[in-house]
mmCIF file of C-alpha atoms in Angstrom:
data_model
loop_
_atom_site.group_PDB
_atom_site.id
_atom_site.type_symbol
_atom_site.label_atom_id
_atom_site.label_comp_id
_atom_site.label_asym_id
_atom_site.label_seq_id
_atom_site.Cartn_x
_atom_site.Cartn_y
_atom_site.Cartn_z
ATOM 1 C CA UNK A 14 4.389 -54.546 -18.272
ATOM 2 C CA UNK A 15 4.475 -56.026 -21.790
ATOM 3 C CA UNK A 16 2.198 -54.735 -24.569
ATOM 4 C CA UNK A 17 -0.228 -57.026 -26.101
ATOM 5 C CA UNK A 18 1.626 -57.296 -29.660
ATOM 6 C CA UNK A 19 -1.467 -60.121 -30.930
ATOM 7 C CA UNK A 20 -4.139 -57.833 -29.338
ATOM 8 C CA UNK A 21 -5.184 -55.844 -32.812
ATOM 9 C CA UNK A 22 -4.520 -52.338 -30.835
ATOM 10 C CA UNK A 23 -1.952 -50.697 -32.077
ATOM 11 C CA UNK A 24 1.124 -50.624 -29.286
ATOM 12 C CA UNK A 25 1.183 -46.179 -29.662
ATOM 13 C CA UNK A 26 -2.202 -46.684 -28.453
ATOM 14 C CA UNK A 27 -2.107 -49.238 -25.929
ATOM 15 C CA UNK A 28 1.084 -47.009 -24.184
ATOM 16 C CA UNK A 29 -1.553 -43.863 -24.986
ATOM 17 C CA UNK A 30 -4.403 -45.929 -22.672
ATOM 18 C CA UNK A 31 -1.729 -47.219 -20.277
ATOM 19 C CA UNK A 32 -0.954 -43.758 -19.549
ATOM 20 C CA UNK A 33 -4.705 -41.998 -19.476
ATOM 21 C CA UNK A 34 -5.462 -45.154 -16.762
ATOM 22 C CA UNK A 35 -2.593 -43.427 -14.771
ATOM 23 C CA UNK A 36 -4.047 -40.350 -15.234
ATOM 24 C CA UNK A 37 -7.095 -41.226 -14.523
ATOM 25 C CA UNK A 38 -6.796 -43.568 -10.929
ATOM 26 C CA UNK A 39 -4.378 -40.599 -9.977
ATOM 27 C CA UNK A 40 -0.905 -41.672 -10.303
ATOM 28 C CA UNK A 41 -0.369 -38.654 -12.449
ATOM 29 C CA UNK A 42 -1.365 -36.058 -10.773
ATOM 30 C CA UNK A 43 -2.711 -32.597 -12.493
ATOM 31 C CA UNK A 44 0.528 -30.696 -13.326
ATOM 32 C CA UNK A 45 2.411 -33.612 -12.474
ATOM 33 C CA UNK A 46 5.908 -34.094 -14.752
ATOM 34 C CA UNK A 47 6.019 -37.483 -16.854
ATOM 35 C CA UNK A 48 8.464 -40.299 -16.499
ATOM 36 C CA UNK A 49 10.800 -39.414 -19.557
ATOM 37 C CA UNK A 50 10.722 -41.320 -22.961
ATOM 38 C CA UNK A 51 13.343 -43.512 -21.842
ATOM 39 C CA UNK A 52 11.607 -44.341 -18.481
ATOM 40 C CA UNK A 53 8.342 -44.897 -20.535
ATOM 41 C CA UNK A 54 9.866 -47.244 -23.114
ATOM 42 C CA UNK A 55 11.567 -49.331 -20.698
ATOM 43 C CA UNK A 56 7.723 -49.939 -18.719
ATOM 44 C CA UNK A 57 6.026 -50.978 -21.772
ATOM 45 C CA UNK A 58 8.689 -52.842 -23.528
ATOM 46 C CA UNK A 59 8.383 -50.630 -26.461
ATOM 47 C CA UNK A 60 10.572 -48.270 -28.513
ATOM 48 C CA UNK A 61 10.777 -44.225 -28.190
ATOM 49 C CA UNK A 62 9.211 -43.575 -31.379
ATOM 50 C CA UNK A 63 5.711 -45.318 -30.222
ATOM 51 C CA UNK A 64 6.347 -43.464 -27.054
ATOM 52 C CA UNK A 65 6.327 -40.429 -29.258
ATOM 53 C CA UNK A 66 3.583 -41.255 -31.196
ATOM 54 C CA UNK A 67 1.310 -41.785 -27.786
ATOM 55 C CA UNK A 68 2.227 -38.885 -25.961
ATOM 56 C CA UNK A 69 1.578 -37.066 -28.902
ATOM 57 C CA UNK A 70 -2.050 -38.052 -29.339
ATOM 58 C CA UNK A 71 -2.432 -37.348 -25.504
ATOM 59 C CA UNK A 72 -1.528 -34.084 -26.096
ATOM 60 C CA UNK A 73 -3.609 -33.767 -29.352
ATOM 61 C CA UNK A 74 -6.485 -34.597 -26.826
ATOM 62 C CA UNK A 75 -5.794 -32.073 -24.236
ATOM 63 C CA UNK A 76 -4.327 -34.499 -21.526
ATOM 64 C CA UNK A 77 -0.364 -33.618 -21.494
ATOM 65 C CA UNK A 78 1.410 -31.360 -22.754
ATOM 66 C CA UNK A 79 5.827 -30.933 -23.639
ATOM 67 C CA UNK A 80 7.226 -28.571 -21.877
ATOM 68 C CA UNK A 81 10.677 -27.509 -24.222
ATOM 69 C CA UNK A 82 14.015 -28.538 -22.798
ATOM 70 C CA UNK A 83 11.809 -29.515 -19.151
ATOM 71 C CA UNK A 84 9.564 -33.016 -20.151
ATOM 72 C CA UNK A 85 5.722 -33.760 -20.243
ATOM 73 C CA UNK A 86 3.544 -32.678 -17.803
ATOM 74 C CA UNK A 87 -0.124 -33.702 -16.920
ATOM 75 C CA UNK A 88 -2.320 -31.063 -18.210
ATOM 76 C CA UNK A 89 -4.573 -29.645 -15.404
ATOM 77 C CA UNK A 90 -8.348 -29.201 -16.002
ATOM 78 C CA UNK A 91 -9.814 -26.162 -17.477
ATOM 79 C CA UNK A 92 -9.759 -23.271 -15.399
ATOM 80 C CA UNK A 93 -13.176 -21.845 -14.810
ATOM 81 C CA UNK A 94 -13.077 -18.423 -15.959
ATOM 82 C CA UNK A 95 -16.140 -16.044 -15.271
ATOM 83 C CA UNK A 96 -16.360 -13.022 -17.427
ATOM 84 C CA UNK A 97 -18.457 -10.531 -15.553
ATOM 85 C CA UNK A 98 -18.067 -6.881 -15.247
ATOM 86 C CA UNK A 99 -15.133 -6.770 -12.388
ATOM 87 C CA UNK A 100 -12.726 -9.431 -14.069
ATOM 88 C CA UNK A 101 -9.173 -9.968 -12.666
ATOM 89 C CA UNK A 102 -6.964 -12.635 -13.704
ATOM 90 C CA UNK A 103 -5.264 -13.063 -10.071
ATOM 91 C CA UNK A 104 -8.479 -13.393 -8.418
ATOM 92 C CA UNK A 105 -10.016 -15.831 -10.599
ATOM 93 C CA UNK A 106 -6.372 -17.854 -10.839
ATOM 94 C CA UNK A 107 -5.929 -17.686 -6.916
ATOM 95 C CA UNK A 108 -10.032 -18.827 -6.360
ATOM 96 C CA UNK A 109 -9.226 -21.738 -8.490
ATOM 97 C CA UNK A 110 -6.243 -23.133 -5.799
ATOM 98 C CA UNK A 111 -3.535 -21.840 -8.467
ATOM 99 C CA UNK A 112 -0.744 -19.267 -8.142
ATOM 100 C CA UNK A 113 -1.497 -16.466 -10.795
ATOM 101 C CA UNK A 114 2.174 -14.907 -12.610
ATOM 102 C CA UNK A 115 2.091 -12.295 -15.348
ATOM 103 C CA UNK A 116 5.263 -12.032 -17.294
ATOM 104 C CA UNK A 117 6.458 -8.873 -18.990
ATOM 105 C CA UNK A 118 7.109 -9.588 -22.935
ATOM 106 C CA UNK A 119 7.289 -6.504 -24.331
ATOM 107 C CA UNK A 120 6.320 -3.038 -24.476
ATOM 108 C CA UNK A 121 6.636 -0.163 -26.624
ATOM 109 C CA UNK A 122 4.988 2.774 -27.670
ATOM 110 C CA UNK A 123 2.485 3.048 -30.334
ATOM 111 C CA UNK A 124 -0.229 5.376 -31.986
ATOM 112 C CA UNK A 125 -3.802 4.892 -31.913
ATOM 113 C CA UNK A 126 -5.882 3.316 -34.947
ATOM 114 C CA UNK A 127 -9.261 4.767 -35.058
ATOM 115 C CA UNK A 128 -10.566 1.862 -33.657
ATOM 116 C CA UNK A 129 -8.399 1.904 -30.378
ATOM 117 C CA UNK A 130 -8.804 5.548 -30.374
ATOM 118 C CA UNK A 131 -12.785 4.910 -30.259
ATOM 119 C CA UNK A 132 -12.212 2.599 -27.707
ATOM 120 C CA UNK A 133 -10.137 4.491 -25.253
ATOM 121 C CA UNK A 134 -11.893 7.831 -26.430
ATOM 122 C CA UNK A 135 -8.315 9.643 -27.985
ATOM 123 C CA UNK A 136 -8.055 10.753 -30.899
ATOM 124 C CA UNK A 137 -6.573 8.780 -33.921
ATOM 125 C CA UNK A 138 -2.687 8.632 -33.536
ATOM 126 C CA UNK A 139 -2.794 9.534 -30.024
ATOM 127 C CA UNK A 140 0.393 8.614 -28.337
ATOM 128 C CA UNK A 141 0.312 4.782 -26.754
ATOM 129 C CA UNK A 142 1.904 2.332 -24.711
ATOM 130 C CA UNK A 143 1.764 -1.201 -25.524
ATOM 131 C CA UNK A 144 2.122 -3.941 -23.327
ATOM 132 C CA UNK A 145 2.864 -7.630 -24.325
ATOM 133 C CA UNK A 146 2.281 -10.244 -21.209
ATOM 134 C CA UNK A 147 1.659 -13.719 -20.665
ATOM 135 C CA UNK A 148 -0.175 -14.909 -17.597
ATOM 136 C CA UNK A 149 0.089 -18.037 -16.551
ATOM 137 C CA UNK A 150 -1.288 -20.567 -13.671
ATOM 138 C CA UNK A 151 1.249 -21.840 -11.603
ATOM 139 C CA UNK A 152 3.774 -22.749 -14.209
ATOM 140 C CA UNK A 153 0.840 -22.987 -16.666
ATOM 141 C CA UNK A 154 0.281 -20.578 -19.693
ATOM 142 C CA UNK A 155 -2.988 -19.522 -19.768
ATOM 143 C CA UNK A 156 -3.419 -16.390 -22.205
ATOM 144 C CA UNK A 157 -1.235 -13.885 -23.798
ATOM 145 C CA UNK A 158 -2.616 -10.101 -24.276
ATOM 146 C CA UNK A 159 -1.833 -6.970 -26.140
ATOM 147 C CA UNK A 160 -2.897 -4.150 -23.928
ATOM 148 C CA UNK A 161 -3.078 -0.638 -25.056
ATOM 149 C CA UNK A 162 -2.972 2.395 -22.842
ATOM 150 C CA UNK A 163 -2.510 6.269 -22.842
ATOM 151 C CA UNK A 164 1.025 7.212 -22.929
ATOM 152 C CA UNK A 165 -0.076 10.436 -21.639
ATOM 153 C CA UNK A 166 -1.991 9.395 -18.422
ATOM 154 C CA UNK A 167 -0.096 6.194 -17.896
ATOM 155 C CA UNK A 168 3.825 7.097 -18.428
ATOM 156 C CA UNK A 169 6.459 4.557 -18.165
ATOM 157 C CA UNK A 170 3.349 2.053 -17.671
ATOM 158 C CA UNK A 171 5.623 -0.840 -19.338
ATOM 159 C CA UNK A 172 8.134 -0.038 -16.643
ATOM 160 C CA UNK A 173 5.631 -0.490 -13.935
ATOM 161 C CA UNK A 174 4.333 -3.565 -15.192
ATOM 162 C CA UNK A 175 6.995 -5.456 -15.183
ATOM 163 C CA UNK A 176 7.579 -4.617 -11.538
ATOM 164 C CA UNK A 177 4.619 -5.716 -10.370
ATOM 165 C CA UNK A 178 3.423 -8.120 -12.633
ATOM 166 C CA UNK A 179 -0.021 -7.555 -12.308
ATOM 167 C CA UNK A 180 -2.768 -5.096 -14.670
ATOM 168 C CA UNK A 181 -4.514 -4.454 -11.597
ATOM 169 C CA UNK A 182 -1.758 -3.576 -9.370
ATOM 170 C CA UNK A 183 -0.147 -1.500 -12.551
ATOM 171 C CA UNK A 184 -3.187 0.395 -12.263
ATOM 172 C CA UNK A 185 -3.313 0.960 -8.727
ATOM 173 C CA UNK A 186 0.311 2.405 -9.628
ATOM 174 C CA UNK A 187 -1.379 5.331 -10.928
ATOM 175 C CA UNK A 188 -4.055 6.019 -8.724
ATOM 176 C CA UNK A 189 -7.055 3.787 -9.987
ATOM 177 C CA UNK A 190 -8.781 2.076 -6.885
ATOM 178 C CA UNK A 191 -11.267 0.504 -8.975
ATOM 179 C CA UNK A 192 -12.059 -0.544 -13.031
ATOM 180 C CA UNK A 193 -14.842 -2.336 -14.425
ATOM 181 C CA UNK A 194 -15.415 -4.282 -17.346
ATOM 182 C CA UNK A 195 -17.042 -2.238 -20.126
ATOM 183 C CA UNK A 196 -17.234 -4.152 -22.972
ATOM 184 C CA UNK A 197 -16.008 -7.749 -24.126
ATOM 185 C CA UNK A 198 -15.520 -9.651 -27.292
ATOM 186 C CA UNK A 199 -15.581 -12.926 -28.357
ATOM 187 C CA UNK A 200 -14.284 -14.724 -30.945
ATOM 188 C CA UNK A 201 -12.347 -18.227 -31.964
ATOM 189 C CA UNK A 202 -8.904 -18.657 -33.828
ATOM 190 C CA UNK A 203 -6.219 -20.740 -34.481
ATOM 191 C CA UNK A 204 -2.716 -19.892 -32.908
ATOM 192 C CA UNK A 205 -0.019 -18.256 -34.587
ATOM 193 C CA UNK A 206 3.209 -19.361 -34.528
ATOM 194 C CA UNK A 207 4.513 -16.417 -31.979
ATOM 195 C CA UNK A 208 1.739 -17.296 -29.499
ATOM 196 C CA UNK A 209 1.751 -20.581 -29.916
ATOM 197 C CA UNK A 210 5.183 -20.408 -28.753
ATOM 198 C CA UNK A 211 4.027 -18.510 -25.835
ATOM 199 C CA UNK A 212 1.627 -20.429 -25.087
ATOM 200 C CA UNK A 213 3.296 -23.590 -25.386
ATOM 201 C CA UNK A 214 0.612 -25.020 -28.051
ATOM 202 C CA UNK A 215 1.141 -27.236 -30.745
ATOM 203 C CA UNK A 216 0.761 -25.143 -34.060
ATOM 204 C CA UNK A 217 -2.594 -25.106 -35.151
ATOM 205 C CA UNK A 218 -4.217 -25.358 -31.680
ATOM 206 C CA UNK A 219 -7.601 -23.237 -31.152
ATOM 207 C CA UNK A 220 -7.277 -19.915 -28.744
ATOM 208 C CA UNK A 221 -10.412 -18.022 -27.279
ATOM 209 C CA UNK A 222 -9.545 -14.322 -28.378
ATOM 210 C CA UNK A 223 -11.299 -11.841 -25.943
ATOM 211 C CA UNK A 224 -11.212 -8.026 -26.994
ATOM 212 C CA UNK A 225 -12.386 -5.634 -24.009
ATOM 213 C CA UNK A 226 -12.020 -2.440 -22.785
ATOM 214 C CA UNK A 227 -12.068 -1.520 -18.766
ATOM 215 C CA UNK A 228 -13.033 1.951 -17.480
ATOM 216 C CA UNK A 229 -13.089 3.618 -13.993
ATOM 217 C CA UNK A 230 -15.583 4.308 -11.727
ATOM 218 C CA UNK A 231 -16.495 7.772 -13.710
ATOM 219 C CA UNK A 232 -16.389 5.410 -16.697
ATOM 220 C CA UNK A 233 -13.011 6.805 -18.445
ATOM 221 C CA UNK A 234 -11.674 4.533 -20.406
ATOM 222 C CA UNK A 235 -8.270 2.833 -18.954
ATOM 223 C CA UNK A 236 -7.207 0.119 -21.172
ATOM 224 C CA UNK A 237 -8.319 -1.532 -24.131
ATOM 225 C CA UNK A 238 -6.946 -5.104 -24.368
ATOM 226 C CA UNK A 239 -7.034 -8.303 -26.965
ATOM 227 C CA UNK A 240 -6.023 -12.125 -24.818
ATOM 228 C CA UNK A 241 -5.602 -14.982 -26.307
ATOM 229 C CA UNK A 242 -6.651 -17.674 -24.480
ATOM 230 C CA UNK A 243 -5.906 -21.371 -24.500
ATOM 231 C CA UNK A 244 -8.809 -22.999 -25.225
ATOM 232 C CA UNK A 245 -8.287 -26.209 -24.086
ATOM 233 C CA UNK A 246 -7.162 -25.056 -20.753
ATOM 234 C CA UNK A 247 -10.013 -22.225 -19.893
ATOM 235 C CA UNK A 248 -13.500 -22.775 -19.811
ATOM 236 C CA UNK A 249 -15.207 -18.912 -20.238
ATOM 237 C CA UNK A 250 -18.734 -18.744 -17.614
ATOM 238 C CA UNK A 251 -20.805 -15.690 -18.888
ATOM 239 C CA UNK A 252 -22.456 -14.383 -15.612
ATOM 240 C CA UNK A 253 -25.110 -11.731 -15.953
ATOM 241 C CA UNK A 254 -23.961 -9.362 -13.163
#
């Protein structure tokens, strides 16, 4: 495929448009790995610098994403993510036809600040367990979360989460069969370097920050967390029930 150098359209833009057409007509399916830079360069008869610029432009528009050491993949459509009193990541992702996954990043001891103590119904300075995790749909990272819970009520929670890789299953381990969302607050931010790396985002990309607290059927607080969602991969659906 030869580019039209006299068309007045930059070569990188022609390459980007060609790949975008391939995505639109299904030649490159959502989640599929694109051919390598050299193969694309040979196909369009351009140099690799031109290919890199085309891919960067597509990434900025949320059509593709580069995974370090792996390649460039067609970005999946935004995940419809309902926000309701009963919000379960695994159920939402599974309903969308994807495999939900959770990965423990770190678990550590912490103490309750005044704000966290208020959310969890504890005294300021009470011992906590802090869990850092990333949650994925198939192989695509959707959000990173920081979760705090009482160290007294949930001893060794980090170790349990590492084994079950699900907050719902972790709570079930401690006899919590059901829980609901008591509060949700959503704000927008720019991913910092750590979150960008964990979400496989370019620096400067937006995230949706969700601060929430879950309670058991007796309205006793269980966990409070701050989740950062890749804004280009989800759309929140706020439901009344």
